Each structure stands twice: as structure tokens, then as C-alpha cells.
Coordinates of C-alpha atoms in Angstrom, one line a residue:
X1 CA 7.3 12.8 34.8
X2 CA 9.0 16.0 35.8
X3 CA 8.2 19.7 35.9
X4 CA 10.8 20.4 33.2
X5 CA 9.6 17.9 30.6
X6 CA 9.4 19.5 27.1
X7 CA 9.3 18.1 23.6
X8 CA 12.7 16.6 23.0
X9 CA 14.3 17.8 19.8
X10 CA 11.8 20.7 19.5
X11 CA 12.6 24.2 20.8
X12 CA 10.5 25.0 23.9
X13 CA 8.0 27.7 23.4
X14 CA 8.8 30.7 25.6
X15 CA 5.1 31.4 26.3
X16 CA 4.5 27.8 27.3
X17 CA 7.4 27.8 29.7
X18 CA 6.1 31.1 31.2
X19 CA 2.7 29.6 31.5
X20 CA 3.8 26.6 33.5
X21 CA 6.1 28.8 35.6
X22 CA 3.0 31.0 36.4
X23 CA 1.2 28.1 38.0
X24 CA 4.2 26.6 39.7
X25 CA 4.0 27.5 43.3
X26 CA 0.2 27.7 43.5
X27 CA -0.9 26.0 46.6
X28 CA -4.0 24.9 48.4
X29 CA -4.9 26.6 51.7
X30 CA -3.1 23.8 53.5
X31 CA 0.1 24.4 51.5
X32 CA -0.2 21.5 49.1
X33 CA 0.8 22.1 45.5
X34 CA -2.0 22.1 42.9
X35 CA -2.0 20.5 39.4
X36 CA -1.2 22.9 36.6
X37 CA -3.9 21.3 34.5
X38 CA -6.9 20.5 36.6
X39 CA -6.2 22.5 39.8
X40 CA -6.5 19.5 42.1
X41 CA -3.8 18.7 44.7
X42 CA -0.8 16.9 43.3
X43 CA -0.9 14.4 46.2
X44 CA 1.8 11.8 46.0
X45 CA 2.5 12.4 42.3
X46 CA 6.2 12.4 41.5
X47 CA 5.7 15.7 39.7
X48 CA 5.4 19.0 41.6
X49 CA 3.2 20.4 38.8
X50 CA 0.8 17.7 37.7
X51 CA -1.4 15.2 39.6
X52 CA -1.1 12.5 36.9
X53 CA 0.4 11.5 33.6
X54 CA -2.9 12.2 31.9
X55 CA -3.0 15.8 33.2
X56 CA 0.6 16.3 32.1
X57 CA 0.0 14.9 28.7
X58 CA -3.1 17.0 28.2
X59 CA -1.4 20.2 29.3
X60 CA 1.6 19.6 27.0
X61 CA -0.7 19.0 24.1
X62 CA -2.7 22.1 24.8
X63 CA 0.4 24.3 25.2
X64 CA 2.7 22.7 22.6
X65 CA 4.2 25.0 20.0
X66 CA 2.9 23.9 16.6
X67 CA 5.8 23.6 14.1
X68 CA 5.3 24.3 10.4
X69 CA 4.0 21.2 8.6
X70 CA 7.0 21.0 6.2
X71 CA 9.4 21.0 9.1
X72 CA 7.5 18.3 11.0
X73 CA 7.4 16.1 7.9
X74 CA 11.1 16.7 7.2
X75 CA 11.9 15.5 10.7
X76 CA 9.8 12.4 10.4
X77 CA 11.2 11.6 7.0
X78 CA 14.8 11.9 8.2
X79 CA 14.0 9.9 11.3
X80 CA 12.5 7.1 9.3
X81 CA 15.4 7.0 6.8
X82 CA 17.9 6.4 9.6
X83 CA 16.8 2.8 10.2
X84 CA 16.2 1.3 6.7
X85 CA 18.1 1.2 3.4
X86 CA 15.1 1.9 1.2
X87 CA 15.0 0.9 -2.5
X88 CA 14.0 4.4 -3.6
X89 CA 14.4 8.0 -2.4
X90 CA 10.6 8.2 -2.6
X91 CA 10.0 5.7 0.2
X92 CA 10.8 7.8 3.3
X93 CA 8.8 10.8 2.2
X94 CA 5.8 8.6 1.4
X95 CA 6.1 6.9 4.8
X96 CA 6.2 10.3 6.5
X97 CA 3.0 11.3 4.7
X98 CA 1.3 7.9 5.4
X99 CA 2.1 8.2 9.1
X100 CA 0.8 11.7 9.1
X101 CA -2.5 10.6 7.5
X102 CA -3.2 8.1 10.4
X103 CA -3.6 11.1 12.7
X104 CA -6.4 12.4 10.5
X105 CA -7.8 9.2 9.0
X106 CA -11.2 9.6 10.5
X107 CA -11.6 12.8 8.4
X108 CA -10.8 11.1 5.1
X109 CA -13.1 9.0 3.1
X110 CA -10.3 6.5 2.2
X111 CA -7.3 5.2 4.1
X112 CA -4.7 3.7 1.7
X113 CA -3.2 0.4 2.7
X114 CA 0.5 0.3 3.1
X115 CA 2.2 -2.9 1.9
X116 CA 5.9 -3.8 2.7
X117 CA 6.9 -6.7 0.4
X118 CA 10.1 -8.5 -0.3
X119 CA 11.2 -11.6 -2.2
X120 CA 13.3 -12.8 0.8
X121 CA 13.2 -12.4 4.6
X122 CA 15.7 -10.0 6.2
X123 CA 14.8 -7.1 3.9
X124 CA 13.8 -4.6 6.6
X125 CA 10.0 -4.9 6.5
X126 CA 9.6 -5.6 10.2
X127 CA 12.0 -2.7 11.0
X128 CA 9.7 -0.3 9.1
X129 CA 6.8 -1.4 11.3
X130 CA 8.8 -1.2 14.5
X131 CA 9.6 2.4 13.8
X132 CA 6.1 3.2 12.6
X133 CA 4.6 2.1 15.8
X134 CA 6.1 5.1 17.5
X135 CA 4.9 7.6 14.9
X136 CA 1.4 6.6 13.9
X137 CA -1.8 7.2 15.8
X138 CA -2.8 4.4 18.3
X139 CA -0.6 1.6 16.9
X140 CA -1.7 -2.1 17.2
X141 CA 1.3 -4.3 16.3
X142 CA 0.2 -7.9 15.5
X143 CA 1.3 -11.0 13.7
X144 CA -1.5 -13.4 14.3
X145 CA -4.6 -11.6 15.6
X146 CA -7.8 -13.4 14.8
X147 CA -10.4 -11.7 12.6
X148 CA -12.8 -11.5 15.5
X149 CA -10.3 -9.8 17.7
X150 CA -9.5 -7.3 14.9
X151 CA -13.2 -6.6 14.4
X152 CA -13.6 -5.6 18.0
X153 CA -10.3 -3.7 18.3
X154 CA -11.3 -1.6 15.2
X155 CA -14.8 -1.2 16.6
X156 CA -13.4 0.2 19.9
X157 CA -10.8 2.3 17.9
X158 CA -9.3 4.4 16.6
X159 CA -6.3 2.2 15.9
X160 CA -3.6 1.8 13.3
X161 CA -3.1 -1.9 12.5
X162 CA 0.5 -2.9 11.8
X163 CA 0.4 -6.5 10.6
X164 CA 3.6 -8.4 10.2
X165 CA 4.3 -11.7 8.5
X166 CA 0.9 -11.4 6.7
X167 CA 2.1 -13.7 3.9
X168 CA 1.5 -16.7 6.3
X169 CA -2.1 -15.6 6.7
X170 CA -3.0 -15.5 3.0
X171 CA -0.6 -17.9 1.4
X172 CA -2.6 -20.9 0.2
X173 CA 0.6 -23.1 0.2
X174 CA 0.9 -22.7 3.9
X175 CA -2.8 -23.3 4.6
X176 CA -3.8 -19.7 4.5
X177 CA -7.6 -19.3 4.0
X178 CA -8.8 -16.2 5.7
X179 CA -11.6 -14.8 3.7
X180 CA -13.1 -13.0 6.7
X181 CA -9.8 -11.2 7.3
X182 CA -9.4 -10.3 3.6
X183 CA -12.9 -9.0 3.7
X184 CA -12.2 -6.8 6.7
X185 CA -9.0 -5.4 5.2
X186 CA -10.8 -4.7 1.9
X187 CA -13.9 -3.1 3.4
X188 CA -12.0 -1.1 6.0
X189 CA -10.3 0.9 3.2
X190 CA -13.4 3.2 3.1
X191 CA -14.8 5.1 6.0
X192 CA -18.5 4.1 5.4
X193 CA -17.8 0.4 5.4
X194 CA -19.2 -2.0 7.9
X195 CA -19.2 -5.8 8.2
X196 CA -22.3 -7.5 9.5
X197 CA -22.0 -10.3 12.0
X198 CA -24.5 -12.3 14.1
X199 CA -23.8 -11.8 17.8
X200 CA -25.5 -13.3 20.9
X201 CA -26.7 -16.7 21.7
X202 CA -29.4 -18.7 19.8
X203 CA -32.3 -17.2 21.8
X204 CA -31.1 -13.6 21.4
X205 CA -29.3 -13.6 18.1
X206 CA -29.0 -10.3 16.4
X207 CA -27.1 -8.8 13.5
X208 CA -24.4 -6.2 14.4
X209 CA -22.7 -4.0 11.9
X210 CA -19.1 -3.5 12.9
X211 CA -17.2 -0.5 11.6
X212 CA -14.0 -1.7 10.0
X213 CA -12.4 1.5 8.8
X214 CA -8.8 1.8 10.0
X215 CA -5.3 2.5 8.6
X216 CA -3.5 -0.7 8.0
X217 CA 0.2 -1.5 7.2
X218 CA 0.9 -5.1 6.0
X219 CA 4.4 -6.7 5.8
X220 CA 5.1 -10.0 4.1
X221 CA 7.0 -12.1 1.5
X222 CA 6.0 -11.1 -2.1
X223 CA 3.4 -13.1 -3.9
X224 CA 1.1 -14.0 -0.9
X225 CA -1.1 -10.9 -0.9
X226 CA -4.6 -10.9 -2.5
X227 CA -5.0 -8.7 -5.5
X228 CA -8.1 -7.1 -3.9
X229 CA -5.8 -5.7 -1.2
X230 CA -2.8 -4.7 -3.3
X231 CA -5.0 -2.6 -5.6
X232 CA -6.0 -0.6 -2.5
X233 CA -2.4 -0.1 -1.4
X234 CA 0.9 1.7 -1.8
X235 CA 3.5 -1.1 -2.1
X236 CA 7.2 -0.8 -1.2
X237 CA 9.3 -3.6 -2.5
X238 CA 11.9 -3.9 0.1
X239 CA 15.4 -5.3 -0.6
X240 CA 18.2 -6.6 1.5
X241 CA 20.8 -3.9 2.1
X242 CA 24.2 -4.4 0.6
X243 CA 27.5 -4.5 2.5
X244 CA 28.1 -0.7 2.0
X245 CA 24.6 0.4 3.0
X246 CA 24.7 1.5 6.7
X247 CA 21.7 2.1 8.9
X248 CA 21.4 3.2 12.5
X249 CA 21.3 0.7 15.3
X250 CA 17.7 0.0 16.4
X251 CA 17.4 0.1 20.2
X252 CA 13.7 0.2 20.9
X253 CA 13.8 2.1 24.1
X254 CA 15.9 4.8 22.4
X255 CA 13.7 5.0 19.3
X256 CA 10.6 5.2 21.4
X257 CA 12.0 8.1 23.4
X258 CA 13.3 10.0 20.3
X259 CA 10.1 9.4 18.3
X260 CA 7.7 10.6 21.0
X261 CA 8.2 14.3 20.3
X262 CA 8.0 13.7 16.6
X263 CA 4.7 11.9 17.0
X264 CA 3.3 14.7 19.2
X265 CA 4.5 17.4 16.8
X266 CA 2.9 15.4 13.9
X267 CA -0.4 15.1 15.7
X268 CA -0.4 18.7 16.8
X269 CA 0.2 20.0 13.3
X270 CA -2.3 17.7 11.6
X271 CA -5.0 18.8 14.1
X272 CA -4.5 22.4 12.8
X273 CA -5.1 21.4 9.1
X274 CA -7.6 18.6 9.4
X275 CA -10.5 20.5 8.0
X276 CA -8.4 21.8 5.1
X277 CA -6.9 18.4 4.1
X278 CA -10.1 16.4 4.5
X279 CA -12.0 18.7 2.1
X280 CA -9.2 19.1 -0.4
X281 CA -9.3 18.1 -4.0
X282 CA -5.6 18.1 -4.9
X283 CA -4.6 17.9 -8.5
X284 CA -2.9 14.6 -9.4
X285 CA 0.2 13.9 -11.5
X286 CA -0.4 13.1 -15.1
X287 CA -1.8 9.5 -15.6
X288 CA -2.9 9.1 -12.0
X289 CA -6.6 8.6 -11.8
X290 CA -9.4 6.3 -10.5
X291 CA -8.3 4.0 -7.7
X292 CA -4.7 5.3 -7.8
X293 CA -6.0 8.9 -7.3
X294 CA -8.3 7.8 -4.5
X295 CA -5.4 6.1 -2.7
X296 CA -3.1 9.1 -3.0
X297 CA -5.6 11.9 -2.3
X298 CA -5.1 12.0 1.5
X299 CA -1.3 12.0 1.2
X300 CA -1.1 14.7 -1.4
X301 CA -3.6 16.8 0.4
X302 CA -1.4 16.6 3.5
X303 CA 1.7 17.5 1.4
X304 CA -0.1 20.5 -0.1
X305 CA -1.0 21.7 3.4
X306 CA 2.6 21.3 4.6
X307 CA 4.0 23.5 1.8
X308 CA 7.6 24.1 0.9
X309 CA 9.0 21.2 -1.2
X310 CA 6.3 18.7 -0.1
X311 CA 3.7 19.2 -2.8
X312 CA 6.3 18.4 -5.5
X313 CA 7.9 15.7 -3.4
X314 CA 4.6 13.9 -2.8
X315 CA 3.6 14.0 -6.5
X316 CA 7.0 12.6 -7.5
X317 CA 6.5 9.8 -5.0
X318 CA 3.0 9.2 -6.3
X319 CA 4.1 8.9 -9.9
X320 CA 6.9 6.5 -8.8
X321 CA 4.7 4.2 -6.9
X322 CA 1.8 4.2 -9.3
X323 CA 4.2 3.4 -12.2
X324 CA 5.8 0.7 -10.1
X325 CA 2.5 -0.9 -9.4
X326 CA 1.5 -0.9 -13.0
X327 CA 4.7 -2.7 -14.1
X328 CA 4.9 -5.1 -11.1
X329 CA 6.1 -8.5 -12.2
X330 CA 4.1 -10.3 -9.5
X331 CA 0.8 -9.5 -11.3
X332 CA -1.9 -12.1 -11.7
X333 CA -2.0 -15.0 -14.1
X334 CA -4.5 -13.4 -16.4
X335 CA -2.7 -10.1 -16.6
X336 CA 0.6 -12.0 -17.4
X337 CA -1.2 -13.9 -20.1
X338 CA -2.4 -10.7 -21.7
X339 CA 1.1 -9.3 -21.5
X340 CA 2.7 -12.3 -23.0
X341 CA 0.2 -12.4 -25.8
X342 CA 0.9 -8.7 -26.6
X343 CA 4.6 -9.4 -26.7
X344 CA 4.0 -12.4 -29.1
X345 CA 1.8 -10.4 -31.5
X346 CA 4.1 -7.5 -31.5
X347 CA 7.2 -9.6 -32.1
X348 CA 5.5 -11.4 -35.0
X349 CA 4.0 -8.1 -36.2
X350 CA 0.8 -10.0 -36.8
X351 CA -2.8 -9.0 -36.4
X352 CA -4.0 -12.6 -36.1
X353 CA -2.5 -15.9 -35.0
X354 CA -3.7 -19.5 -34.8
X355 CA -4.6 -20.9 -31.4
X356 CA -2.2 -23.8 -32.0
X357 CA 0.6 -21.4 -32.8
X358 CA -0.1 -19.3 -29.7
X359 CA -0.1 -22.4 -27.4
X360 CA 3.1 -23.8 -29.0
X361 CA 4.9 -20.5 -28.3
X362 CA 3.6 -19.7 -24.8
X363 CA 4.3 -23.2 -23.5
X364 CA 7.9 -23.0 -24.7
X365 CA 8.7 -20.0 -22.6
X366 CA 11.2 -21.0 -20.0
X367 CA 10.4 -18.3 -17.5
X368 CA 6.6 -18.3 -17.8
X369 CA 4.0 -20.6 -16.1
X370 CA 2.3 -21.8 -19.3
X371 CA 4.1 -25.1 -19.7
X372 CA 3.0 -26.2 -16.2
X373 CA -0.4 -25.1 -14.8
X374 CA -1.1 -27.4 -12.0
X375 CA 0.7 -30.3 -13.8
X376 CA -0.7 -29.6 -17.3
X377 CA 0.4 -27.2 -20.0
X378 CA -1.9 -24.4 -21.2
X379 CA -4.4 -25.8 -23.7
X380 CA -7.0 -24.2 -25.9
X381 CA -9.8 -24.6 -23.4
X382 CA -7.8 -22.9 -20.6
X383 CA -6.7 -20.2 -22.9
X384 CA -10.3 -19.4 -23.8
X385 CA -11.4 -19.5 -20.2
X386 CA -8.7 -17.1 -19.1
X387 CA -9.4 -14.6 -21.9
X388 CA -13.2 -14.7 -21.8
X389 CA -13.7 -12.3 -18.8
X390 CA -11.9 -9.6 -20.9
X391 CA -14.4 -10.1 -23.8
X392 CA -11.8 -11.8 -25.9
X393 CA -13.0 -14.7 -28.1
X394 CA -11.4 -17.2 -30.5
X395 CA -12.5 -16.8 -34.1
X396 CA -12.1 -18.5 -37.4
X397 CA -9.2 -16.7 -39.0
X398 CA -7.5 -17.0 -42.4
X399 CA -3.8 -17.3 -42.3
X400 CA -1.0 -17.7 -44.9
X401 CA -0.1 -21.3 -45.4
X402 CA -3.6 -22.6 -44.5
X403 CA -6.1 -23.7 -47.1
X404 CA -9.1 -23.1 -44.8
X405 CA -9.9 -20.9 -41.8
X406 CA -8.5 -22.1 -38.4
X407 CA -9.3 -21.2 -34.9
X408 CA -7.3 -18.3 -33.6
X409 CA -7.2 -14.8 -32.0
X410 CA -7.2 -11.4 -33.6
X411 CA -5.9 -8.0 -32.3
X412 CA -8.7 -5.8 -33.6
X413 CA -12.5 -6.0 -34.0
X414 CA -15.2 -7.6 -31.7
X415 CA -13.6 -10.1 -29.4
X416 CA -10.1 -8.9 -30.2
X417 CA -7.2 -8.5 -27.8
X418 CA -6.5 -4.8 -28.4
X419 CA -9.3 -3.6 -26.1
X420 CA -8.1 -5.7 -23.2
X421 CA -4.5 -4.7 -23.7
X422 CA -5.4 -1.0 -23.7
X423 CA -7.5 -1.4 -20.5
X424 CA -5.5 -3.7 -18.4
X425 CA -1.8 -3.3 -19.4
X426 CA 0.5 -0.3 -19.1
X427 CA 1.1 1.2 -22.5
X428 CA 4.2 -0.2 -24.3
X429 CA 6.9 2.3 -25.0
X430 CA 9.0 3.1 -28.1
X431 CA 12.8 3.4 -27.8
X432 CA 12.3 7.2 -27.2
X433 CA 10.0 6.5 -24.2
X434 CA 6.8 7.5 -25.9
X435 CA 3.7 5.4 -25.2
X436 CA 2.2 3.6 -28.1
X437 CA -1.2 2.1 -28.7
X438 CA -1.7 -1.7 -28.5
X439 CA -2.3 -2.0 -32.2
X440 CA 0.6 0.1 -33.5
X441 CA 3.4 -0.8 -31.1
X442 CA 6.7 -1.9 -32.5
X443 CA 8.3 -5.2 -31.7
X444 CA 9.6 -5.4 -28.1
X445 CA 13.3 -5.2 -27.3
X446 CA 13.0 -8.5 -25.4
X447 CA 10.7 -10.7 -27.5
X448 CA 8.7 -13.5 -26.0
X449 CA 10.6 -16.2 -27.7
X450 CA 12.1 -17.3 -30.9
X451 CA 8.9 -18.5 -32.6
X452 CA 10.1 -19.1 -36.1
X453 CA 10.5 -22.9 -35.7
X454 CA 7.2 -23.3 -34.0
X455 CA 5.5 -21.1 -36.6
X456 CA 6.9 -23.0 -39.5
X457 CA 5.7 -26.3 -38.1
X458 CA 2.3 -25.0 -37.4
X459 CA 1.7 -23.5 -40.8
X460 CA 2.8 -26.7 -42.6
X461 CA 0.6 -29.0 -40.4
X462 CA -3.1 -28.2 -40.0
X463 CA -4.0 -27.9 -36.4
X464 CA -6.3 -30.4 -34.6
X465 CA -9.5 -29.3 -32.8
X466 CA -9.0 -26.2 -30.7
X467 CA -11.0 -23.6 -28.9

């Protein structure tokens, strides 16, 4: 701590320098120097101007020059981009906005989760968190904190949770069974959320409601994250960098020193626009609504307050990540089943198919799970069970080649597949990129499978009992 400390990388404010110069030299009656912040004697402080680190920090915050928002976000974006080879140009701007929102999270109704996912280790997920800890508000880096500990840390907050190797926490294959933690992360997405727990001994037991609202970033291997968390998150699918992708060396002590003025500038600017951004109702890009709009509202409101290119930059990033989420290949089993069924019906240009024909085709797909679901292939009962929550039901259908109705599924009408396709799958596209309806889509470029052999066999041989 010195009398000449200023924000590194930020031009010193002339008035601020003059202000501190004005108090330097003030002395108590006995000749001892007085603190420029609180007026008490500096005593044995290493600084001639401040009695403590706290007073110096407070003084610097109060007298800091507030940079324009777009300039602060530009600097944070560029700083973040130095240490990772991101899979998209939208990643660094999004991270700058997410870091900014942590400094005003208490004023938003929602704090979007940030997920850093990859198919293999060594893809830069941890490095993102290591840089983030020097830019977000009140970081809490962890890999194995218990749910009870997180409850209390959030309750004592504010904090920003940076959770690494979270795939080990939730992955059932490695023994992960953390419903309490999943509940905390889910509920803490909204400011009004609390989680009730019994506290005290048996004689004085009482229910305590713990506030669990806090910004959270989660890093882990793809496939181990509960859907209830991913739907509340902005997900970056990190990749290993190639031989020709260069990033800056990460020396933690250097990064901490260089990031400090950026974090202070970010916090100082955000404090001047908090009321504006917390009450904002920013327009969303086309197609972004419901949960996606809720997630992106804080970030786009901050971008609008920053001005310059940031409103456009934020909306472009929003469209990119929302589209990426809707086409993510790591979707749940039921959603994949809907998608594969849509591909099958479109490829066959059929509005109804027999259950036996559907099963024969799906279980023959080499890169789909239907041939081996926990040791057994998909059967009529499991197919019916998976589709029932969508309101889809098997029906007696008449098909060419059969003398009597057989059990099967239809596209249209009550219990048909079209409604589920329209509600839960992204719209298929024509070759010119235009979205089509589920019932009028043309055959896909990459069909599900060559079904002609299976179809011919099925039509010539009446199916056995099916659901």
C-alpha cells in the first residue's frame, strides 16, 4: 500500500490526484500524519496517507474515475480472450457481461447459471474460472464443497460460486447423488428462492429458510449436468485448442494484479447504472422468449446501458447461445426419441407408421441408444412410456399391405406426434434455411436410416402384440 497507488491500466483522474495531494501533509497536533479517509493517525501503517488497507480501498472506490461502460466491457472482454481459445467469437463478450452482472446480481430477479462444458479434459474450462475469480464479485472457488457449507456461504453472502469438476458431483456413473445440491443450484437461480432446513438439536429444533440466490458458474465434462440446471444456464462448449491457437501464459499473481483495476472499474461503472439495468425490459432477438429471455435479460440490459456496439454484440451472442442450446446433441433421451421419430416420418414421407416398423428402424440405428437401453432394445412398452408425457398415444392405424388395423403412431390428430415436435424440438429447415412445420417438412438431408428392407419385411408379416 503506497501513497501513489492508482488503478493500473486506467488513466488517473486529475481531480482525484489533487484530492489526495490536498490531504497529504495534514498532521495531528503532535506532528503525526492523518489518514486521508477517516482522519485518524496513520500510526505504523506502511502508507503515509492511509491508516489501513480498508481505508485506502474505500477512498479509492469513492474517488475513482468511472469509465464509460462500453470501454470497461471492452477491456474485460479483451482480457478474458487472452487466456483461452474459445469456440466462438461470442464467448468472450458473453463472459464479460456475465462477470458484470455478478456485481449487480442482488438487483436482478434472475441470475443465469454459466456452464463450461467439454467432451474431454484439458479444454480450458478451469482456466476460465481461474480468470473469472479475479473479475466477479466475491468469488468462491470450489471443487468439493458440501451442500451444507454452500448453504451457509450463500446465506452469509454475497458470493459468486465458481464450481469446478462438477461432473463428478452429478454423474451417476461415479456415484454422484446430490439432490440437495441440485436443489440449491436450481432454486438459487431466482432472487426470491429459499430452501427450508431444520436446524438445532432435538429439543430446540426449528425450520430455517436459507436464501440461496447467488451467481454460479459450473465447469465439467459434458453429459453429467442435470437438465434442470442446463435449462437455466448459458452453456459454452469448450474445445481443446489446436497447435496453431496461441493463448497468453497464465501466471496467477500477474493475472490477479492486472485484473484488479478491471474488476474495480467494472464494479464502479455497474454501481452507476444498477437502477437502470435492474428495471429494464430490453427487447430480445427474434425467437428468444420464455426461459431463454429470462436468462438473457440481465446481460442484455447491461449491454444496453453500456452503449456503443454492446447492444448489438449482446443480442448476437444471445441468438448464438440460444440456438446452440436448442440444437445441442447432448439432449435427454425423450427429446432424442422425438427427434429420431420426426426424422423417420419425414424420410418416409408418412403420416402414420406401425409400432413394429418404428421399433425395427430405431433399434437398427448404429449411433443411437435404442438398440441397448440398460441391456434391452427399445420395445413397444418403453416406446409408449417415453412418449406418454408428451400426450402421444399409440392408435389402431390402417396401412398399405395390412388387411386389418395395426398398432402404430400418427403425425396429426389427438395423440399425434406433431404437437410434441412443434413444442419440444427446434423447427426443421428447408435447404434455403427457412423453418418448416412438423407436418410439412421435407425429408432430411441425413435420413435416420435405410428403412426400406425393414419396412418391406414388416408389411409382409403381420406384427405380433404391441403397445
